[in-house]
Tab-separated table of C-alpha atoms in Angstrom:
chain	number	residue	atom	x	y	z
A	1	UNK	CA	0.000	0.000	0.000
A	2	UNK	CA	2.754	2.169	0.639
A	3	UNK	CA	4.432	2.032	-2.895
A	4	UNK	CA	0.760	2.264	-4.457
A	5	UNK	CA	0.600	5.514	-2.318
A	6	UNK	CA	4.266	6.764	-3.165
A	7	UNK	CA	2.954	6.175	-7.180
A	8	UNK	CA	0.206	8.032	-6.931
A	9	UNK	CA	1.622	10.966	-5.097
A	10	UNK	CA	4.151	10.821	-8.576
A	11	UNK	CA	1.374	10.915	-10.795
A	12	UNK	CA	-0.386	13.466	-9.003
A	13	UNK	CA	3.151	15.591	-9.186
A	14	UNK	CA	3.687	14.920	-13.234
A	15	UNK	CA	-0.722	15.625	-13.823
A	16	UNK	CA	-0.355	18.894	-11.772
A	17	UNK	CA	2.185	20.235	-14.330
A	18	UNK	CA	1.172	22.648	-16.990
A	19	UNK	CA	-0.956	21.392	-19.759
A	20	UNK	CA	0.158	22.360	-23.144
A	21	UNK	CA	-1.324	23.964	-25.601
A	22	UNK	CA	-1.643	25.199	-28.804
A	23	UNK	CA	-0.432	28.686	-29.429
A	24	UNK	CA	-1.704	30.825	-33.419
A	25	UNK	CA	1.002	33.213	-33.726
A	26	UNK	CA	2.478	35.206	-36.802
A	27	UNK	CA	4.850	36.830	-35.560
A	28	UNK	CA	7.315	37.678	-37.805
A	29	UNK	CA	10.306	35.081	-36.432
A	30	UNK	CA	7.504	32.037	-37.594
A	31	UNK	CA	6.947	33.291	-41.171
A	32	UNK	CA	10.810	32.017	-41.521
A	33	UNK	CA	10.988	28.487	-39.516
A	34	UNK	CA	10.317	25.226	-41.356
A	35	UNK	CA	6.780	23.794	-40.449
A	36	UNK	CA	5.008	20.431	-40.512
A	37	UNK	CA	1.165	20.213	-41.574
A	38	UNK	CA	-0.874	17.300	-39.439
A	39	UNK	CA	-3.923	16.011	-40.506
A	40	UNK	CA	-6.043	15.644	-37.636
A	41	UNK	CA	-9.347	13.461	-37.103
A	42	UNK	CA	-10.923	13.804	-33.755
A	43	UNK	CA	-14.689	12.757	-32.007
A	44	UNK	CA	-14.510	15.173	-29.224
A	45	UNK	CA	-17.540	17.207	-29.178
A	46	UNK	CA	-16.627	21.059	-29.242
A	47	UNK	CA	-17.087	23.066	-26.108
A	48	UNK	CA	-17.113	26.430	-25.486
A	49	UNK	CA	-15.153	26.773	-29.348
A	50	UNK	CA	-13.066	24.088	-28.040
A	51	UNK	CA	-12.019	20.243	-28.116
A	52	UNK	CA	-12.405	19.076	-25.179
A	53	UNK	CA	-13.870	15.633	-23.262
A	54	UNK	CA	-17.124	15.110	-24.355
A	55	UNK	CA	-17.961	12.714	-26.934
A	56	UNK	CA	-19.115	13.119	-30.396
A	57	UNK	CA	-20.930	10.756	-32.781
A	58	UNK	CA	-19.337	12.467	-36.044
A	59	UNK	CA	-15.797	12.899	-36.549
A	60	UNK	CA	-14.107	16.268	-37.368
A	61	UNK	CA	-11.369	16.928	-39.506
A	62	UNK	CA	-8.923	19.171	-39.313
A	63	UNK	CA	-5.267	20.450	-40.392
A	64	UNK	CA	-2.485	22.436	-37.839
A	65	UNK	CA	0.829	23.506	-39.979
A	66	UNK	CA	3.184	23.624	-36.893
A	67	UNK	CA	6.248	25.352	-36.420
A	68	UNK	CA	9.926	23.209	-35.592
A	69	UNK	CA	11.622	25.023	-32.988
A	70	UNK	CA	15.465	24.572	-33.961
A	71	UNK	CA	16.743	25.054	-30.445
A	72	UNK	CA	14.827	22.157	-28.863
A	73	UNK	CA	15.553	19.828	-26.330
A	74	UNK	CA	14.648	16.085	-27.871
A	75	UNK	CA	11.838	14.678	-26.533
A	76	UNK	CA	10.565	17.730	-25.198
A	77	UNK	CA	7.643	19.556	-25.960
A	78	UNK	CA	7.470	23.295	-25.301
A	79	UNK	CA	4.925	25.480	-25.860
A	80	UNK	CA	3.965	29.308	-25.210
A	81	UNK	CA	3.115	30.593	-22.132
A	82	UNK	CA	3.847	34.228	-21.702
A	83	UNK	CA	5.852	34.885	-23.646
A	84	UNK	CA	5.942	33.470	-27.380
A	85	UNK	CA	9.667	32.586	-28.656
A	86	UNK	CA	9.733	30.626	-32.149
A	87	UNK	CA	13.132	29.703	-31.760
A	88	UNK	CA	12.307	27.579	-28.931
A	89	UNK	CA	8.104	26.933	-28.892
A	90	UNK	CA	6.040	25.002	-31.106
A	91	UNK	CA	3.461	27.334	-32.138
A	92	UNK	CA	1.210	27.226	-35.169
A	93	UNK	CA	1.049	29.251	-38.334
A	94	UNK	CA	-2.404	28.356	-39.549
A	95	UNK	CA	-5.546	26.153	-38.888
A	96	UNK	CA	-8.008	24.190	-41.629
A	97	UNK	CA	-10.935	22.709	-40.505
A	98	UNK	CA	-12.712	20.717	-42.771
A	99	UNK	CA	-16.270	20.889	-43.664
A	100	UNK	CA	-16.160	17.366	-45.165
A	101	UNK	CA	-14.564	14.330	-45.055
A	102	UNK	CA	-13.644	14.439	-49.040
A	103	UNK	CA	-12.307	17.815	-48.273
A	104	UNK	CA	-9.640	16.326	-45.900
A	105	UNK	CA	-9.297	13.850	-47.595
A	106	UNK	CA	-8.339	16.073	-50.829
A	107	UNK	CA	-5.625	17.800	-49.115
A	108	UNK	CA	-4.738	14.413	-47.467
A	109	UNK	CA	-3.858	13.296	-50.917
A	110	UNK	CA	-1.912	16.370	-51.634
A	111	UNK	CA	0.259	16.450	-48.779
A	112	UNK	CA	0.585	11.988	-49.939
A	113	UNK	CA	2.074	12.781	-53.036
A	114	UNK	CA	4.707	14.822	-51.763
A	115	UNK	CA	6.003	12.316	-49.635
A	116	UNK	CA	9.805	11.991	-50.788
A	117	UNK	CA	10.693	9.064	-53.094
A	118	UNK	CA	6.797	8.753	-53.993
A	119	UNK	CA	6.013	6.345	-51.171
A	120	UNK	CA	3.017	8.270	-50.218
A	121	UNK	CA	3.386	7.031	-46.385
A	122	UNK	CA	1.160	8.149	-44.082
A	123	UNK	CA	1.687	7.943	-40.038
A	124	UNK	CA	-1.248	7.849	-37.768
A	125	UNK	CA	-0.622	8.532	-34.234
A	126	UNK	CA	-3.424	7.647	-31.257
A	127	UNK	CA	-2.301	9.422	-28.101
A	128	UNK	CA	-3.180	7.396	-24.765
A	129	UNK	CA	-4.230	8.215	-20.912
A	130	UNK	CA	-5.275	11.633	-19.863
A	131	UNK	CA	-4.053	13.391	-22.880
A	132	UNK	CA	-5.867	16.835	-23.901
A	133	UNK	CA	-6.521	17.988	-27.795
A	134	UNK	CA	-3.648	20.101	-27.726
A	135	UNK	CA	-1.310	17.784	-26.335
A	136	UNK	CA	-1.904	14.987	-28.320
A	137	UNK	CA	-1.306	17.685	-31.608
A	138	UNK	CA	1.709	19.206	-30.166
A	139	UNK	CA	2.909	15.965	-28.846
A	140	UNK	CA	2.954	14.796	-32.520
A	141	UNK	CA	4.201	17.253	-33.955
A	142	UNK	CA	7.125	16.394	-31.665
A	143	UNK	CA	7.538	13.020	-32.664
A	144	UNK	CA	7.649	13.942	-36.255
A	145	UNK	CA	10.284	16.497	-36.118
A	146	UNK	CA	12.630	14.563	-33.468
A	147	UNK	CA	12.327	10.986	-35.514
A	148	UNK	CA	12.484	13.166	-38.736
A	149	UNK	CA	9.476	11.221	-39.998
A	150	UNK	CA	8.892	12.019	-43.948
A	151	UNK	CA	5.989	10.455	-43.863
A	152	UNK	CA	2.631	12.631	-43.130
A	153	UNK	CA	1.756	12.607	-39.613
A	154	UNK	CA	-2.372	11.828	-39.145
A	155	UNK	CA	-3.756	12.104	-35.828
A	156	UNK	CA	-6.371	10.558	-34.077
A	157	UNK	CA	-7.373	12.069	-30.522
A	158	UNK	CA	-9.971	10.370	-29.411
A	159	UNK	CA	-12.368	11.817	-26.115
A	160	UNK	CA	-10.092	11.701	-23.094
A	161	UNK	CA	-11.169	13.655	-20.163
A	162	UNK	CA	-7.608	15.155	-19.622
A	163	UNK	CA	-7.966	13.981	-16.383
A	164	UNK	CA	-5.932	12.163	-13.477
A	165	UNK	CA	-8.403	10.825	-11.808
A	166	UNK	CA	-10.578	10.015	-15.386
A	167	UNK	CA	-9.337	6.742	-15.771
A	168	UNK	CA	-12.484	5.016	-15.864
A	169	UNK	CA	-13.958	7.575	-18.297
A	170	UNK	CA	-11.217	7.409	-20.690
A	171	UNK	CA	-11.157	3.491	-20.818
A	172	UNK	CA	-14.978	3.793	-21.875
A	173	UNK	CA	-14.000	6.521	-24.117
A	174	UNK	CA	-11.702	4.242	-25.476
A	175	UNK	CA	-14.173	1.814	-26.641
A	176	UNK	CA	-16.600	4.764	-27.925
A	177	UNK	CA	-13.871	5.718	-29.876
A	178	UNK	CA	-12.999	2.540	-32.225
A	179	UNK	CA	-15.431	3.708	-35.187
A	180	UNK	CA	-13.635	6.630	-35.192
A	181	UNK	CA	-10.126	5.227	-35.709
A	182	UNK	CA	-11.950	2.343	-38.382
A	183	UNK	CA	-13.440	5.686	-40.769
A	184	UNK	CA	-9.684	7.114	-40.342
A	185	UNK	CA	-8.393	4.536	-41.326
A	186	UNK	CA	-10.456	4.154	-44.060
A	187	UNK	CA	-10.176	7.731	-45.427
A	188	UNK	CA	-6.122	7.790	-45.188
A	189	UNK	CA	-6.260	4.451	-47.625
A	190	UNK	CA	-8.885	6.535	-49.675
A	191	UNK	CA	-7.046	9.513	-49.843
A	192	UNK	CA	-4.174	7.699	-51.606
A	193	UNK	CA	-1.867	6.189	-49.037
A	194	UNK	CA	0.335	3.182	-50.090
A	195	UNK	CA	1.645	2.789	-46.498
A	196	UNK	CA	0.124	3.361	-43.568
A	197	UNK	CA	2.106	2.993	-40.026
A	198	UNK	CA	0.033	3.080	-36.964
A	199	UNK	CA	1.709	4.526	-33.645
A	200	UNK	CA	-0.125	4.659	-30.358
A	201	UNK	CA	0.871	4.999	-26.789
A	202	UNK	CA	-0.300	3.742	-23.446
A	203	UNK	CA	-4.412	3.535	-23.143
A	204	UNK	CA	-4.507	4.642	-27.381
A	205	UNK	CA	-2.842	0.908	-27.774
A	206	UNK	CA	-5.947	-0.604	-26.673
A	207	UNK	CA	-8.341	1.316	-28.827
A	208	UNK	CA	-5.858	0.686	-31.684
A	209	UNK	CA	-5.823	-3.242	-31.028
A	210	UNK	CA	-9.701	-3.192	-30.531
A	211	UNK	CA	-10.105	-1.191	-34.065
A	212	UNK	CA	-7.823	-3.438	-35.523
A	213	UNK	CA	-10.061	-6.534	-34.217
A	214	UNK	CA	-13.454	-5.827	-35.643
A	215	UNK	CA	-11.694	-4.531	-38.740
A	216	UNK	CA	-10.311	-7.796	-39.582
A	217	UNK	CA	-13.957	-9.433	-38.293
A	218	UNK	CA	-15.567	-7.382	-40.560
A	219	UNK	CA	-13.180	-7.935	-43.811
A	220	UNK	CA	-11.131	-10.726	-42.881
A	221	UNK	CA	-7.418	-10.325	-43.584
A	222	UNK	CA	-7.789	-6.689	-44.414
A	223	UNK	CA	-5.486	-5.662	-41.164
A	224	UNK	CA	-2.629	-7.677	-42.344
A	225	UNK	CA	-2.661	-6.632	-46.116
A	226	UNK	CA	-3.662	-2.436	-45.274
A	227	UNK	CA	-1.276	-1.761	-41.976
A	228	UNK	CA	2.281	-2.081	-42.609
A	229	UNK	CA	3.405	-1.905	-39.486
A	230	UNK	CA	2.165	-0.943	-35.768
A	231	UNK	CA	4.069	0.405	-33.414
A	232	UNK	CA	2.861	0.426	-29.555
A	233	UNK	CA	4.086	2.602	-26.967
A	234	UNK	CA	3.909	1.930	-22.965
A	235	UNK	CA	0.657	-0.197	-24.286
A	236	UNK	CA	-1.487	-0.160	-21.174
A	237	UNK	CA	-3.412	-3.274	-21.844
A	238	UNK	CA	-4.074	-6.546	-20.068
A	239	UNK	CA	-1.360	-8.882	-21.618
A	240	UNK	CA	-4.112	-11.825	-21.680
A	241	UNK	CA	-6.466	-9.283	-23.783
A	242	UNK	CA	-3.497	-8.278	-26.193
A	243	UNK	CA	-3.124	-12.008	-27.369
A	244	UNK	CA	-6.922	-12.276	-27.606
A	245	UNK	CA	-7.088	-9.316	-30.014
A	246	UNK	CA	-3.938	-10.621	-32.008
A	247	UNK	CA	-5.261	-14.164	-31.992
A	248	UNK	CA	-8.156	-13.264	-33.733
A	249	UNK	CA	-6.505	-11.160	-36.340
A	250	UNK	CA	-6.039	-13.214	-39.767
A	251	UNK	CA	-2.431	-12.101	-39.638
A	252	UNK	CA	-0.149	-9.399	-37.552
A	253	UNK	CA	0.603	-6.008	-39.753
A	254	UNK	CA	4.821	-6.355	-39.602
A	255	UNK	CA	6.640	-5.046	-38.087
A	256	UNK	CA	4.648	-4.919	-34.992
A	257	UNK	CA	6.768	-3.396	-32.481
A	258	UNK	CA	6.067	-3.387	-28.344
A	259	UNK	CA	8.050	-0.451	-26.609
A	260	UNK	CA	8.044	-1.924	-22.806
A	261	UNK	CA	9.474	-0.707	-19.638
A	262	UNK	CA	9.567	-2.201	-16.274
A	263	UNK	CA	10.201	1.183	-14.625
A	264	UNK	CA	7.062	2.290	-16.300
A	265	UNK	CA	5.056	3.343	-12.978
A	266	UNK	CA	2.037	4.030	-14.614
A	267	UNK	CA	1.614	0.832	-15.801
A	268	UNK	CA	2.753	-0.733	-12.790
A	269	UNK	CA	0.225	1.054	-10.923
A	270	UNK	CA	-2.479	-0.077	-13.402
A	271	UNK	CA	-1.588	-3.276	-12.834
A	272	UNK	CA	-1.607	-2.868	-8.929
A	273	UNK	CA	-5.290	-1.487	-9.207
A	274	UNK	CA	-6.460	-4.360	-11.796
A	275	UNK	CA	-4.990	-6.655	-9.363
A	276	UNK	CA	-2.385	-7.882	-11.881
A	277	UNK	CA	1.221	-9.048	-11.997
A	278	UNK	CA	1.894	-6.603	-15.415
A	279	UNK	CA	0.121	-4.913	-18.543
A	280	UNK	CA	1.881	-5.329	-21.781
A	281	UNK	CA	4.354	-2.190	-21.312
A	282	UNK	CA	5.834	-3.935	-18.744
A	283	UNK	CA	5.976	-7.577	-20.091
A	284	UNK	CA	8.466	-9.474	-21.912
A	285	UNK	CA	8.666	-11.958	-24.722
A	286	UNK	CA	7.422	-15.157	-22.467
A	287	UNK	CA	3.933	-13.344	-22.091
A	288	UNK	CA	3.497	-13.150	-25.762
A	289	UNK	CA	5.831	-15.991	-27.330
A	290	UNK	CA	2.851	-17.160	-29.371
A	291	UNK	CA	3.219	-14.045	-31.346
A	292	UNK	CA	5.053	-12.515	-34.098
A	293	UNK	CA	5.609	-9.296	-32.143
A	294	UNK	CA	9.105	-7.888	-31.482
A	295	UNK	CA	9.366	-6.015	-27.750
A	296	UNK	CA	11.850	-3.522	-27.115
A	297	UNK	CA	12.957	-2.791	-23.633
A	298	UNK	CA	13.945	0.735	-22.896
A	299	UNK	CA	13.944	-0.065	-18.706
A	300	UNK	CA	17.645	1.439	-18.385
A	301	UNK	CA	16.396	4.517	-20.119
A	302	UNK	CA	13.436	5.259	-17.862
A	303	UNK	CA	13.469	8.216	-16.216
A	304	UNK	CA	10.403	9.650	-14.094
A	305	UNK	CA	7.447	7.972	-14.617
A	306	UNK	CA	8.902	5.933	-16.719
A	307	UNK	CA	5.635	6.004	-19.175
A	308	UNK	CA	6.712	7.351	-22.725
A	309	UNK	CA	10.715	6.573	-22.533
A	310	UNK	CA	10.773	5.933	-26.076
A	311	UNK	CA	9.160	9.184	-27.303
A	312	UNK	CA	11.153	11.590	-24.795
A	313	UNK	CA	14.571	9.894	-24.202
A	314	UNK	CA	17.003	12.289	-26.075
A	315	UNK	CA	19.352	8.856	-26.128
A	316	UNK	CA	16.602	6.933	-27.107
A	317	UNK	CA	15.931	9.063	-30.139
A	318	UNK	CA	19.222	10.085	-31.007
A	319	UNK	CA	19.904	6.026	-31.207
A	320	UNK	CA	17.509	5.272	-33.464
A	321	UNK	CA	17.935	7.991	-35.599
A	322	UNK	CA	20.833	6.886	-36.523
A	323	UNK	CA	20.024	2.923	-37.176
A	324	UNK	CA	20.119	3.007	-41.390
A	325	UNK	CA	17.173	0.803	-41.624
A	326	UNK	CA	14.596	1.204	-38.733
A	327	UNK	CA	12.793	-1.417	-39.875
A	328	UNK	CA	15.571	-3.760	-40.309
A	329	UNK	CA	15.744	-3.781	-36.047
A	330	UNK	CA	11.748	-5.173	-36.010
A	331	UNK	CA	12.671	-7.840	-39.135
A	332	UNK	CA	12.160	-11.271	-38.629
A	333	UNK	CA	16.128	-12.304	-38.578
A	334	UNK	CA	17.357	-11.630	-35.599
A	335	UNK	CA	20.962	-11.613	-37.737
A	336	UNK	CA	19.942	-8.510	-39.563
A	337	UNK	CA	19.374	-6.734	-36.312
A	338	UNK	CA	23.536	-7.366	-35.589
A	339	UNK	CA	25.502	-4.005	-34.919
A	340	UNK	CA	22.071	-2.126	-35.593
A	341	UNK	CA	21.021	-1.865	-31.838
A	342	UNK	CA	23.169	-2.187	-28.221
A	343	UNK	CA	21.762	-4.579	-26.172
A	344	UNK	CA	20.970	-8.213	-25.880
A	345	UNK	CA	18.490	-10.032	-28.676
A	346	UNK	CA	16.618	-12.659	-27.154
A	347	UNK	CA	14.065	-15.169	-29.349
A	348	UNK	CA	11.430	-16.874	-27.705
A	349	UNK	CA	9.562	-18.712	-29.435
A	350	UNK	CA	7.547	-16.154	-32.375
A	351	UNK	CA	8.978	-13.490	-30.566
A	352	UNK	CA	11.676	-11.244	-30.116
A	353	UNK	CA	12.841	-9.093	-27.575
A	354	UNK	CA	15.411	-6.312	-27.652
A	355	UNK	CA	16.691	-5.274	-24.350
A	356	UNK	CA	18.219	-2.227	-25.057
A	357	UNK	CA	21.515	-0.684	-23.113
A	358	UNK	CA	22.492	3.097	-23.001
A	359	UNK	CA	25.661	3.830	-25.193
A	360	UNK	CA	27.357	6.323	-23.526
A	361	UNK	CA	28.993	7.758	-26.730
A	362	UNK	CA	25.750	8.512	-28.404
A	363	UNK	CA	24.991	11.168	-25.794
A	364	UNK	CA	25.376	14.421	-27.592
């Protein structure tokens, strides 16, 4: 009880912090910094002119073009307060919101066909527990600059309450929220897009793997041949659930990559309160062995919570920035992951677990 009480004295600490937000500015200093436009499909309801909680039967669409602050920590996200300062804020030129989905999906298919070398690769990133509109936006806006992503970054932000203590609520919401992420899905493919990546962290893992379920019950196969890969962060989902879902999937999109940490106190809280010995974020390649799934374990770079290591470790992403072939460290052959990664390969099994260790000589 004492360690469940320590945890949620941290959590409290980390939800009491600022929330960010998104900050129009055109300021002169913006008009000159690169920025990234992201598609954005959302079913919060709008309150008081803004994105909030609620839920809402019909989607919205939108587009932010986002500024890249040069002088940036990685893995950082800072926003306006204040004071604005473009050299160091993400702040936003511009806003489009769509009166139609054939209107996003129109400039969708623009923004696909200038995807370098034609690939026409589109990213879509659900953002997890007690995460606000503007967070989830700014948070991928983040993502895409620090991973220098060339595909075009799609988000989903589905009805949490933004709340600490709206767990329940957002678990529900969570479930509300899975025709949503299907009719995304379905307008990226219709907009054009010849891969599509899904990346979603914590709670968002479960709504993915849920979508992904009664999309494949509904055209059977369909997950395996229009996903190319999946990618889940600090998934907070019952480990027994998680091979359910994949079970009943025709086949697994590949790669299908599991970030895990077992300094992730979130998770171990969640699986305190669920009366459980782990969630999938803090599991390793035993609990899924059945599976063609390849877990990463970023424990020794946890820091804090511990509950999004692999998005805001500046050794994390300066590491896999510079792997070549990303997708060469998920493959199948465990021999074509040699020299790529530091840290010990292990193979049980279908799976394949990476357990990562800090290189001193990549800190910059």
């Amino acid at each position: 009880m004492r360690r469940i009480a320590v945890l949620i004295i941290v959590l409290f600490v980390v939800g009491c912090a600022p929330r960010a937000q998104i900050v129009f500015t055109d300021v002169p200093e913006v008009a000159d910094l690169p920025s990234r436009s992201l598609f954005v499909a959302t079913t919060r309801a709008v309150e008081a002119g803004r994105f909030k909680g609620k839920r809402s039967e019909d989607p919205y669409y939108l587009r932010f073009d986002v500024t890249v602050p040069p002088k940036r920590r990685l893995g950082d996200v800072p926003f306006a307060t204040d004071e604005i300062d473009a050299e160091t804020q993400y702040l936003a030129k511009g806003r489009r919101v769509y009166d139609s989905a054939a209107a996003f999906r129109s400039d969708l298919s623009a923004a696909l066909a200038r995807v370098p070398g034609g690939s026409r690769e589109a990213i879509i990133y659900v953002h997890g527990f007690n995460n606000t509109f503007d967070e989830g936006v700014l948070r991928l806006a983040q993502l895409a600059a620090d991973f220098n992503i060339h595909a075009v970054p799609v988000h989903y932000s589905w009805p949490s309450a933004g709340k600490l203590f709206g767990y329940a609520y957002d678990r529900d919401s969570a479930l509300f929220a899975r025709d949503g992420l299907d009719r995304l899905i379905t307008e990226v493919q219709l907009s054009g897009a010849r891969t599509i990546v899904i990346v979603a962290h914590s709670m968002g893992s479960q709504l993915v793997m849920e979508t992904l379920r009664q999309r494949d019950i509904a055209r059977p196969g369909s997950v395996g041949r229009d996903v190319a890969g999946v990618v889940l962060m600090s998934p907070d989902i019952d480990v027994d659930v998680f091979r359910s879902q994949a079970r009943r999937l025709q086949r697994l999109p590949h790669p299908f990559g599991i970030f895990v940490s077992k300094r992730d106190r979130a998770l171990n809280l969640s699986a305190r309160l669920t009366g459980q010995e782990n969630r999938l974020g803090t599991a390793d390649a035993n609990a899924v062995s059945d599976l063609e799934v390849t877990l990463i374990d970023v424990t020794s770079f946890s820091e804090g919570s511990g509950h999004f290591t692999a998005a805001t470790s500046p050794l994390l992403i300066s590491l896999f920035s510079r792997v070549a072939d990303f997708e060469q460290a998920f493959s199948g052959d465990s021999s074509g992951r040699t020299g790529l990664l530091p840290g010990t390969i292990l193979t049980v099994r279908n799976a394949t677990e990476i357990i990562l260790s800090p290189v001193t000589e990549l800190v910059e």
